[in-house]
Coordinates of C-alpha atoms in Angstrom, one line a residue:
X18 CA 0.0 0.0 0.0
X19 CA 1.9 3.1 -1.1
X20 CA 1.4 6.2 1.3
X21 CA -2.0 5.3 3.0
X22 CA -3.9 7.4 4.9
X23 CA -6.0 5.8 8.1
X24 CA -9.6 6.7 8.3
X25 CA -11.1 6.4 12.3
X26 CA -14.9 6.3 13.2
X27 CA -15.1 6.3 16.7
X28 CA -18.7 6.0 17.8
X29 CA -20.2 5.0 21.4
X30 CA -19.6 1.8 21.6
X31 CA -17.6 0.6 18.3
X32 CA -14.8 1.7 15.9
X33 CA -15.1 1.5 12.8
X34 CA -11.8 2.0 10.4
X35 CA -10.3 1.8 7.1
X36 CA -6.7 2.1 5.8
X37 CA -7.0 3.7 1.9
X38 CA -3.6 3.8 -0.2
X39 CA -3.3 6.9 -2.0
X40 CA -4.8 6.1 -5.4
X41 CA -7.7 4.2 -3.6
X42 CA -7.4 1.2 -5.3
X43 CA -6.4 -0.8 -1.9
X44 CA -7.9 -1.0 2.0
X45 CA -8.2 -2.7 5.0
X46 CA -11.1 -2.7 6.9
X47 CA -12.6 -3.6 10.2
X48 CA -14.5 -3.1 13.0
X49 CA -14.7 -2.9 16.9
X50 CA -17.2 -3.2 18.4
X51 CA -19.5 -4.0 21.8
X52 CA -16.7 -1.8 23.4
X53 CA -16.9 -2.1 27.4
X54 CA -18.9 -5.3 27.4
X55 CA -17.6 -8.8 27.7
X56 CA -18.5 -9.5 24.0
X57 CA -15.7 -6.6 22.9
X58 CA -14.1 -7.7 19.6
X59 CA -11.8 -6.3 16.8
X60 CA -13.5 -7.6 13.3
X61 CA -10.6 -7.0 10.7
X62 CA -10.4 -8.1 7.1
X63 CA -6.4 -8.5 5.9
X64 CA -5.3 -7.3 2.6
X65 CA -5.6 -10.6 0.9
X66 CA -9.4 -10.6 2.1
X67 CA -8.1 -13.0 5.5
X68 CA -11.4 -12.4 8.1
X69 CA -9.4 -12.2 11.5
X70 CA -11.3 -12.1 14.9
X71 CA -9.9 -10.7 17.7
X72 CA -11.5 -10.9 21.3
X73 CA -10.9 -8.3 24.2
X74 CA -13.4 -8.7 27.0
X75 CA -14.5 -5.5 28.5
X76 CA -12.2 -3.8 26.1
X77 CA -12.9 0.2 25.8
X78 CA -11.8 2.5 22.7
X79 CA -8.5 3.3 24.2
X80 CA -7.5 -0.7 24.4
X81 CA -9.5 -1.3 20.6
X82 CA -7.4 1.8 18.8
X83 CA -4.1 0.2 20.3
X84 CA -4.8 -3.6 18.8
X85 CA -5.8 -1.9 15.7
X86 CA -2.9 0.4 15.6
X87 CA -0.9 -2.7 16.1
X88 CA -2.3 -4.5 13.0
X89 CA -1.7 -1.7 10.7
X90 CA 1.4 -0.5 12.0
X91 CA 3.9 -2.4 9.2
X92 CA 1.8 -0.4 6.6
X93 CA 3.6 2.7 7.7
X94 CA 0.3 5.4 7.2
X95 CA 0.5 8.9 7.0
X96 CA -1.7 10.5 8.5
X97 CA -5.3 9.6 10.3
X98 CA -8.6 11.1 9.2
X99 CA -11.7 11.2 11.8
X100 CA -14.8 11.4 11.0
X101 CA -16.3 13.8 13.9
X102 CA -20.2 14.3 14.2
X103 CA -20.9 17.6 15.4
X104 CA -18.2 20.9 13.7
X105 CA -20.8 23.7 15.2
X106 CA -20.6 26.9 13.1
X107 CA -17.0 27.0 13.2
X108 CA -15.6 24.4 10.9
X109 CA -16.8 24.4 7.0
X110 CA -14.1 22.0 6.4
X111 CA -11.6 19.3 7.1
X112 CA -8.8 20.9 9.4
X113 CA -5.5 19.2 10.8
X114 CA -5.8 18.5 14.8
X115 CA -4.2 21.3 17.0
X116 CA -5.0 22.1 20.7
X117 CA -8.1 24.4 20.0
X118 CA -9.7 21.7 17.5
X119 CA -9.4 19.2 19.8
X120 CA -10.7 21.7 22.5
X121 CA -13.5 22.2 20.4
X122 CA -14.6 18.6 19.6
X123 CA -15.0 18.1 23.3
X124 CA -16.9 21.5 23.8
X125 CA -19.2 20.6 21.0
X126 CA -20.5 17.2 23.0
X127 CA -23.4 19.5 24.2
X128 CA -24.7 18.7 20.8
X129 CA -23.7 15.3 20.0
X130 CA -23.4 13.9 23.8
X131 CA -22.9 10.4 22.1
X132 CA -20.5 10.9 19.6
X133 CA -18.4 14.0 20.4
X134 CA -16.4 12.5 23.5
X135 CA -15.8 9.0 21.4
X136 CA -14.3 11.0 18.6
X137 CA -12.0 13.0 20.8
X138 CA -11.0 9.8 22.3
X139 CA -9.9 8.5 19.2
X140 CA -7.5 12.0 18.5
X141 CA -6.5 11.4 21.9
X142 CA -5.1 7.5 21.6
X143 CA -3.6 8.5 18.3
X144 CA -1.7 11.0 19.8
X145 CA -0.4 8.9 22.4
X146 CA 1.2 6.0 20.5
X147 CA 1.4 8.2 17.2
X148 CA 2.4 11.8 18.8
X149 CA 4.3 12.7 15.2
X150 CA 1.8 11.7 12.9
X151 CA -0.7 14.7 11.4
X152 CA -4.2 14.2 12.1
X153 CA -7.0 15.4 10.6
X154 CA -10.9 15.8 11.4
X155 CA -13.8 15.8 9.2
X156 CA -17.5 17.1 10.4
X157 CA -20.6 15.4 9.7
X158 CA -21.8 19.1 9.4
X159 CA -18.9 21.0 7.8
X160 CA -20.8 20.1 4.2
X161 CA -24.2 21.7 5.3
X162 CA -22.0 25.2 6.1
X163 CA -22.8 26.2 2.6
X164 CA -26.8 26.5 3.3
X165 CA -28.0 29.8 3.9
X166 CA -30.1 31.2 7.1
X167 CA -33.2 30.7 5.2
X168 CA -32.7 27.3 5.3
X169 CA -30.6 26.9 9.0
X170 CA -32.0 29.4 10.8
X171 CA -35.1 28.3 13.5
X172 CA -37.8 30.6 13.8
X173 CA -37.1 31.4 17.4
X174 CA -36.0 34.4 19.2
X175 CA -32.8 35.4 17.8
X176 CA -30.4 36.2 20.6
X177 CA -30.6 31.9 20.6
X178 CA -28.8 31.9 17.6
X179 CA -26.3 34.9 18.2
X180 CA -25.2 33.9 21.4
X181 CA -26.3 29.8 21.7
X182 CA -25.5 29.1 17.9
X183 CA -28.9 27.2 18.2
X184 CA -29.8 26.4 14.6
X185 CA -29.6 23.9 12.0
X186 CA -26.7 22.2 11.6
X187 CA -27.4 18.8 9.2
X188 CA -25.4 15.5 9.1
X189 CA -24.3 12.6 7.2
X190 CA -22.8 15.5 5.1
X191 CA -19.0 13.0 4.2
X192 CA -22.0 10.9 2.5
X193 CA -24.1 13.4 0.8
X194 CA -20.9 15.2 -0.8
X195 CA -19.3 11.8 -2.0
X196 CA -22.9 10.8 -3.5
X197 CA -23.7 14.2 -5.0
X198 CA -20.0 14.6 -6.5
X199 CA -20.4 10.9 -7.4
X200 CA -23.6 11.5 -9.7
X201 CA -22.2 14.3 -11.2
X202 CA -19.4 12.5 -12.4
X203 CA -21.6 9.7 -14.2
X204 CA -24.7 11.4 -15.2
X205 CA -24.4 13.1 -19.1
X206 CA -26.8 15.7 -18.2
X207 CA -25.2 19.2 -18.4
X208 CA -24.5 20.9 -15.4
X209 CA -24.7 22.4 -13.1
X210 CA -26.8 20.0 -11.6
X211 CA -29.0 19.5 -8.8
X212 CA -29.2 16.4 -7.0
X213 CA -32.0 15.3 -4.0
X214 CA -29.4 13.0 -2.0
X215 CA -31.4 10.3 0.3
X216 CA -29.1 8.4 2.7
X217 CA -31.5 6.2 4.8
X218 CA -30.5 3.3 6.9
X219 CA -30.8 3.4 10.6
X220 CA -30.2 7.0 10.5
X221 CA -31.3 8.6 7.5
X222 CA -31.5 12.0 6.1
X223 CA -32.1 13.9 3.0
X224 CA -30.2 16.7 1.3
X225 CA -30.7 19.4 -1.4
X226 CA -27.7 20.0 -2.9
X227 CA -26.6 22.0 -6.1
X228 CA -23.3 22.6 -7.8
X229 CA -21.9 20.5 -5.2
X230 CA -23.0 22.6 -2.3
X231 CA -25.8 21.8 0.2
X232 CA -28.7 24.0 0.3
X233 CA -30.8 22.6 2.7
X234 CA -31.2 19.6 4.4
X235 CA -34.0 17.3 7.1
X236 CA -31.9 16.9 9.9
X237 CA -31.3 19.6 11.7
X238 CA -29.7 21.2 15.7
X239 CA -29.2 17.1 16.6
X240 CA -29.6 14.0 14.3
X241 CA -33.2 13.6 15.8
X242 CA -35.0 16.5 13.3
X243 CA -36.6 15.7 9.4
X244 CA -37.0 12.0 8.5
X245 CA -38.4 8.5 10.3
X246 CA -35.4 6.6 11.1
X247 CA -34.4 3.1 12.7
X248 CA -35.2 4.1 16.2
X249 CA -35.4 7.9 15.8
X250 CA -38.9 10.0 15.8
X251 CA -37.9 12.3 13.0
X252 CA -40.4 15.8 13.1
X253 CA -43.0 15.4 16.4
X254 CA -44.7 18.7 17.7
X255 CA -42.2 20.5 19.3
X256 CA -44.9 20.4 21.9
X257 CA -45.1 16.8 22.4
X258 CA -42.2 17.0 25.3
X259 CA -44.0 19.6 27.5
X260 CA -47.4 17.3 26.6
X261 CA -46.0 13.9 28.0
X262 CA -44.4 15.9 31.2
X263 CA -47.9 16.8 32.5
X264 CA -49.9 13.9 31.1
X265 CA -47.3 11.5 31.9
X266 CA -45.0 12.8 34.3
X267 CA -42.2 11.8 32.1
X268 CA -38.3 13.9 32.4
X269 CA -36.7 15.8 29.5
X270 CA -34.3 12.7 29.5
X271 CA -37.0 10.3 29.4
X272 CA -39.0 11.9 26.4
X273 CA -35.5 12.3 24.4
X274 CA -34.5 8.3 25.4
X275 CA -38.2 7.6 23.8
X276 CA -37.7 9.5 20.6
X277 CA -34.0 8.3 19.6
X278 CA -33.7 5.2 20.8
X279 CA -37.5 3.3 21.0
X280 CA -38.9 5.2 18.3
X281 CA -39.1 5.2 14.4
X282 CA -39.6 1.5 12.7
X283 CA -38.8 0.1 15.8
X284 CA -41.3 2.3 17.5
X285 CA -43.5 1.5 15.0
X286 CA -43.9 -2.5 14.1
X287 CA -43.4 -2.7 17.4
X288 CA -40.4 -5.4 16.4
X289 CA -37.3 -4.0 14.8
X290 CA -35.6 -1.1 13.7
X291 CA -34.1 -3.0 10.6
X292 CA -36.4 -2.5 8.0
X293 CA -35.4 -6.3 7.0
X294 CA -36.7 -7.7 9.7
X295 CA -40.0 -5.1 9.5
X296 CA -40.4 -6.0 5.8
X297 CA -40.4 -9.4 6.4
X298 CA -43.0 -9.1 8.8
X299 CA -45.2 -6.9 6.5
X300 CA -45.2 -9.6 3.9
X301 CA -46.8 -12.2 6.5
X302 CA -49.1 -9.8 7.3
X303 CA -48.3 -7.8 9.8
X304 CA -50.5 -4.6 10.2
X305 CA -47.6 -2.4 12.6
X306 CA -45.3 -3.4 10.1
X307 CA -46.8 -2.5 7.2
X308 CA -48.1 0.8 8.8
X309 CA -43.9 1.8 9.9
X310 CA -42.8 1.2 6.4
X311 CA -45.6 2.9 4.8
X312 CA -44.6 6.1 7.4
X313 CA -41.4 5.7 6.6
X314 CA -41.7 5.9 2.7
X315 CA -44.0 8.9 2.8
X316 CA -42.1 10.7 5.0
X317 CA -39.3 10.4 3.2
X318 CA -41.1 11.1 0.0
X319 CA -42.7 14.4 1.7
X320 CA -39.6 15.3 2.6
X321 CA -37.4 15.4 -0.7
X322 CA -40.4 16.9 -2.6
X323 CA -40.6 19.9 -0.1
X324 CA -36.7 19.8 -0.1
X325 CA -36.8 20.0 -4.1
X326 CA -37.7 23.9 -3.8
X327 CA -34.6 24.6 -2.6
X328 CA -32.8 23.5 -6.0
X329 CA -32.5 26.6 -8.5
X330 CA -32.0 22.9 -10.8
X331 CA -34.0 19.4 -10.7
X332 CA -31.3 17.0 -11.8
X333 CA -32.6 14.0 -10.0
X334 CA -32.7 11.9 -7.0
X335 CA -29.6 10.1 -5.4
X336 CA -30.7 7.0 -2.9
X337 CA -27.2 5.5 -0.6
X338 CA -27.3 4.0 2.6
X339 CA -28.0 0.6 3.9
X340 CA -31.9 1.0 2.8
X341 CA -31.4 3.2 -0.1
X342 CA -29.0 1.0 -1.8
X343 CA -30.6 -2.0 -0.9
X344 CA -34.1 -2.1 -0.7
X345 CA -36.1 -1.5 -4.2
X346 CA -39.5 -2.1 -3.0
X347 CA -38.5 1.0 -0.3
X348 CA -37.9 2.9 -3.6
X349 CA -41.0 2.7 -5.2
X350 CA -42.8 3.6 -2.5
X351 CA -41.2 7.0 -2.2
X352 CA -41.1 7.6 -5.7
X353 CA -45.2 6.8 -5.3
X354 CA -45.4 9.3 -3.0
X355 CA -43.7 12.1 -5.6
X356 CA -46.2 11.6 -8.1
X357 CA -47.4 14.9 -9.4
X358 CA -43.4 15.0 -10.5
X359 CA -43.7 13.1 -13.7
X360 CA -41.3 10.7 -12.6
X361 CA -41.2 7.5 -14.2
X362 CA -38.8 4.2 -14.0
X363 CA -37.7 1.5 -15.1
X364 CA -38.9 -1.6 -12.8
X365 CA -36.5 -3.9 -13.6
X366 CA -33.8 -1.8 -13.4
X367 CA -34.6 -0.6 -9.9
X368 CA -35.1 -4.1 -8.7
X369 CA -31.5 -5.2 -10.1
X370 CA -29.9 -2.1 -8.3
X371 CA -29.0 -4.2 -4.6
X372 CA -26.0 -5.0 -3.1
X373 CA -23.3 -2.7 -4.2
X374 CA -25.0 -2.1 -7.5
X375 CA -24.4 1.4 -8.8
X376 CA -26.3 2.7 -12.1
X377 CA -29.7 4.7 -12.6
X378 CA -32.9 3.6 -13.5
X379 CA -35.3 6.2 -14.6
X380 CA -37.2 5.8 -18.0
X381 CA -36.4 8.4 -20.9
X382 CA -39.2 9.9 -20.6
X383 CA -38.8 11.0 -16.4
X384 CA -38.5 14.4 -16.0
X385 CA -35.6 13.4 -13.5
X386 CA -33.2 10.9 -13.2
X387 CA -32.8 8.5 -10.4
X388 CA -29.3 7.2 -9.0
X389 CA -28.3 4.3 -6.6
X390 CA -25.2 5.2 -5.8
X391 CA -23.2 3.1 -2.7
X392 CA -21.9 6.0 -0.3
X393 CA -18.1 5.6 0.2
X394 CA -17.8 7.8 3.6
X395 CA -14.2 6.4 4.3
X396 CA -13.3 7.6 1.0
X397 CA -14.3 10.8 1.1
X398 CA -12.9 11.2 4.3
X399 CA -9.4 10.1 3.3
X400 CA -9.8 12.6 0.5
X401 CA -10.4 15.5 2.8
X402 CA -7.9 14.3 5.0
X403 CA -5.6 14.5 2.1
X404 CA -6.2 18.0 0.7
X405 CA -5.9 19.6 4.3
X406 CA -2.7 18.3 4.6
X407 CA -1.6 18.8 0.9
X408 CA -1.5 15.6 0.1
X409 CA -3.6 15.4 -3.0

């Protein structure tokens, strides 16, 4: 592997990592995961494709990143890209790790309480065994600093925003900006174009973006706002919290437990958040499960119609993630809900497009075209990573 570049995704309780060479042709990849529990293991695939698995009982992220430091050490990488959740308004893009970044990943855990301190923990172990080599960090958010206060700011009083930067903030942005830039690349429509970018799987969000900036975009302070997800809510009434407290007698931290963790599909079918499992279900008849992946469709379809008036240019609709690369049935059913659009497909193309397929499948005559495209977030990351260090 010539020059690689190690790509870290620390999350609460698993590690997720890659090592890319420089022309991207080459990885390894693994996983820990299960971190703190007796179950703790390292997942890691070998160059040659050798699946190794690596047990550390009660293991915790600083003991994972050490054994996985360990296995990549002979590859001699130069430098180490994190994906970070939460940049606030400060970061619009990838920057290399000093004192005041890192400061600034752990400050911004009041808006990412489950991901902020996990990513600084990775920076941290890096540094200890690695002190020389560069760092770099790259925000979930830093791709939605391009939208503009139309679309971020809340409708709230505004001395929130000035002196609580409470707004929108948006996620999943490494995805959107390698799916967008990826469909402009392989569509031979003129540009500038403007792609609707759908990444649903567990978590899942839409984006508007247009000459390969975001516009606008469903999720929005936290990861909880816009779309149904696995075990997220999406959009309730604001008012639903102070509701439950008096009818219920239920805490802030009880009502915010509910709609992130027990809610969405889960919440829903009553049975799983993995629309698999939910699917299954429906098929045998299932009423709850039909219901949560009929509320999940529409919602998604509401949302990248409404998010479609953001685009000055309708170039067409992206789908990634674990459902939106996977699941074709999933597809029609949002398209279904877009149909005053004048969209039209291809149904045998759509069905084909699973498992790492990437291609389009709208008819000629669709007024837009529709792209499954497999998101490549470690990628994109080690690209970023890269050009802040003038690399690439």
């Amino acid at each position: 592997m010539t020059n690689p570049a190690l790509v870290l995704n620390c999350g609460s309780s698993s590690i997720k990592y890659a090592l890319i060479s420089d022309d991207e042709s080459t990885r390894i990849t693994g996983l820990a995961e299960n971190l703190g529990l007796d179950t703790a293991r390292i997942k890691h695939t070998t160059l040659d494709g050798e699946k190794l698995e690596i047990s550390i009982p009660g293991g915790r992220h600083e003991l994972a990143l050490q054994k996985i430091l360990e296995l990549l050490e002979q590859y001699h990488f130069v430098a180490v890209g994190h994906r970070v959740v939460h940049g606030g308004r400060e970061y619009s893009e990838a920057v290399l790790v000093d004192d005041h970044v890192l400061a600034e990943v752990k400050r911004l855990k009041v808006l990412a309480p489950l991901h902020n301190p996990a990513n600084a923990l990775g920076i941290e172990a890096v540094q200890a065994i690695y002190p020389d080599i560069p760092q770099v960090v790259v925000f979930d958010t830093a791709f939605h600093q391009t939208m503009p206060p139309v679309a971020y700011r809340y409708a709230i009083p505004k001395v929130l925003y000035e002196e609580e930067k409470i707004r929108r903030y948006g996620f999943h942005g490494t995805s959107h900006a390698y799916v967008s830039e990826r469909a402009s690349l392989i569509t031979e429509a003129k540009g500038p174009h403007g792609w609707l970018t759908a990444h649903l799987g567990n978590g899942c969000s839409a984006a508007a973006v247009y000459d390969g900036k975001s516009l606008d975009t469903s999720m929005g302070l936290t990861p909880l706002e816009g779309l149904m997800m696995g075990t997220r809510s999406g959009d309730v009434d604001p008012s639903l919290h102070i509701h439950l407290k008096r009818q219920l007698g239920m805490s802030l931290e009880e009502i915010d437990k509910m709609l992130n963790s027990e809610s969405g599909l889960l919440g829903i079918s009553g049975l799983s958040n993995d629309l698999r499992t939910v699917e299954q279900a429906a098929n045998e008849g299932h009423k709850d499960a039909l219901l949560a992946i009929e509320m999940f469709s529409y919602r998604v379809g509401k949302y990248l119609a409404s998010l479609s008036c953001a685009l000055p240019e309708f170039t067409g609709i992206v789908f990634t993630g674990g459902i939106g690369e996977n699941s074709a049935t999933t597809r029609v059913r949002i398209l279904n809900v877009m149909r005053h659009f004048g969209i039209t497909f291809d149904k045998d193309k759509n069905a084909s497009l699973v498992g790492g397929s990437e291609g389009s499948f709208q008819n000629q005559d669709s007024s837009v075209e529709l792209w499954v495209i497999p998101t490549d977030e470690e990628c994109r990351i080690a690209q970023e990573t890269r050009q802040a260090l003038g690399l690439s």
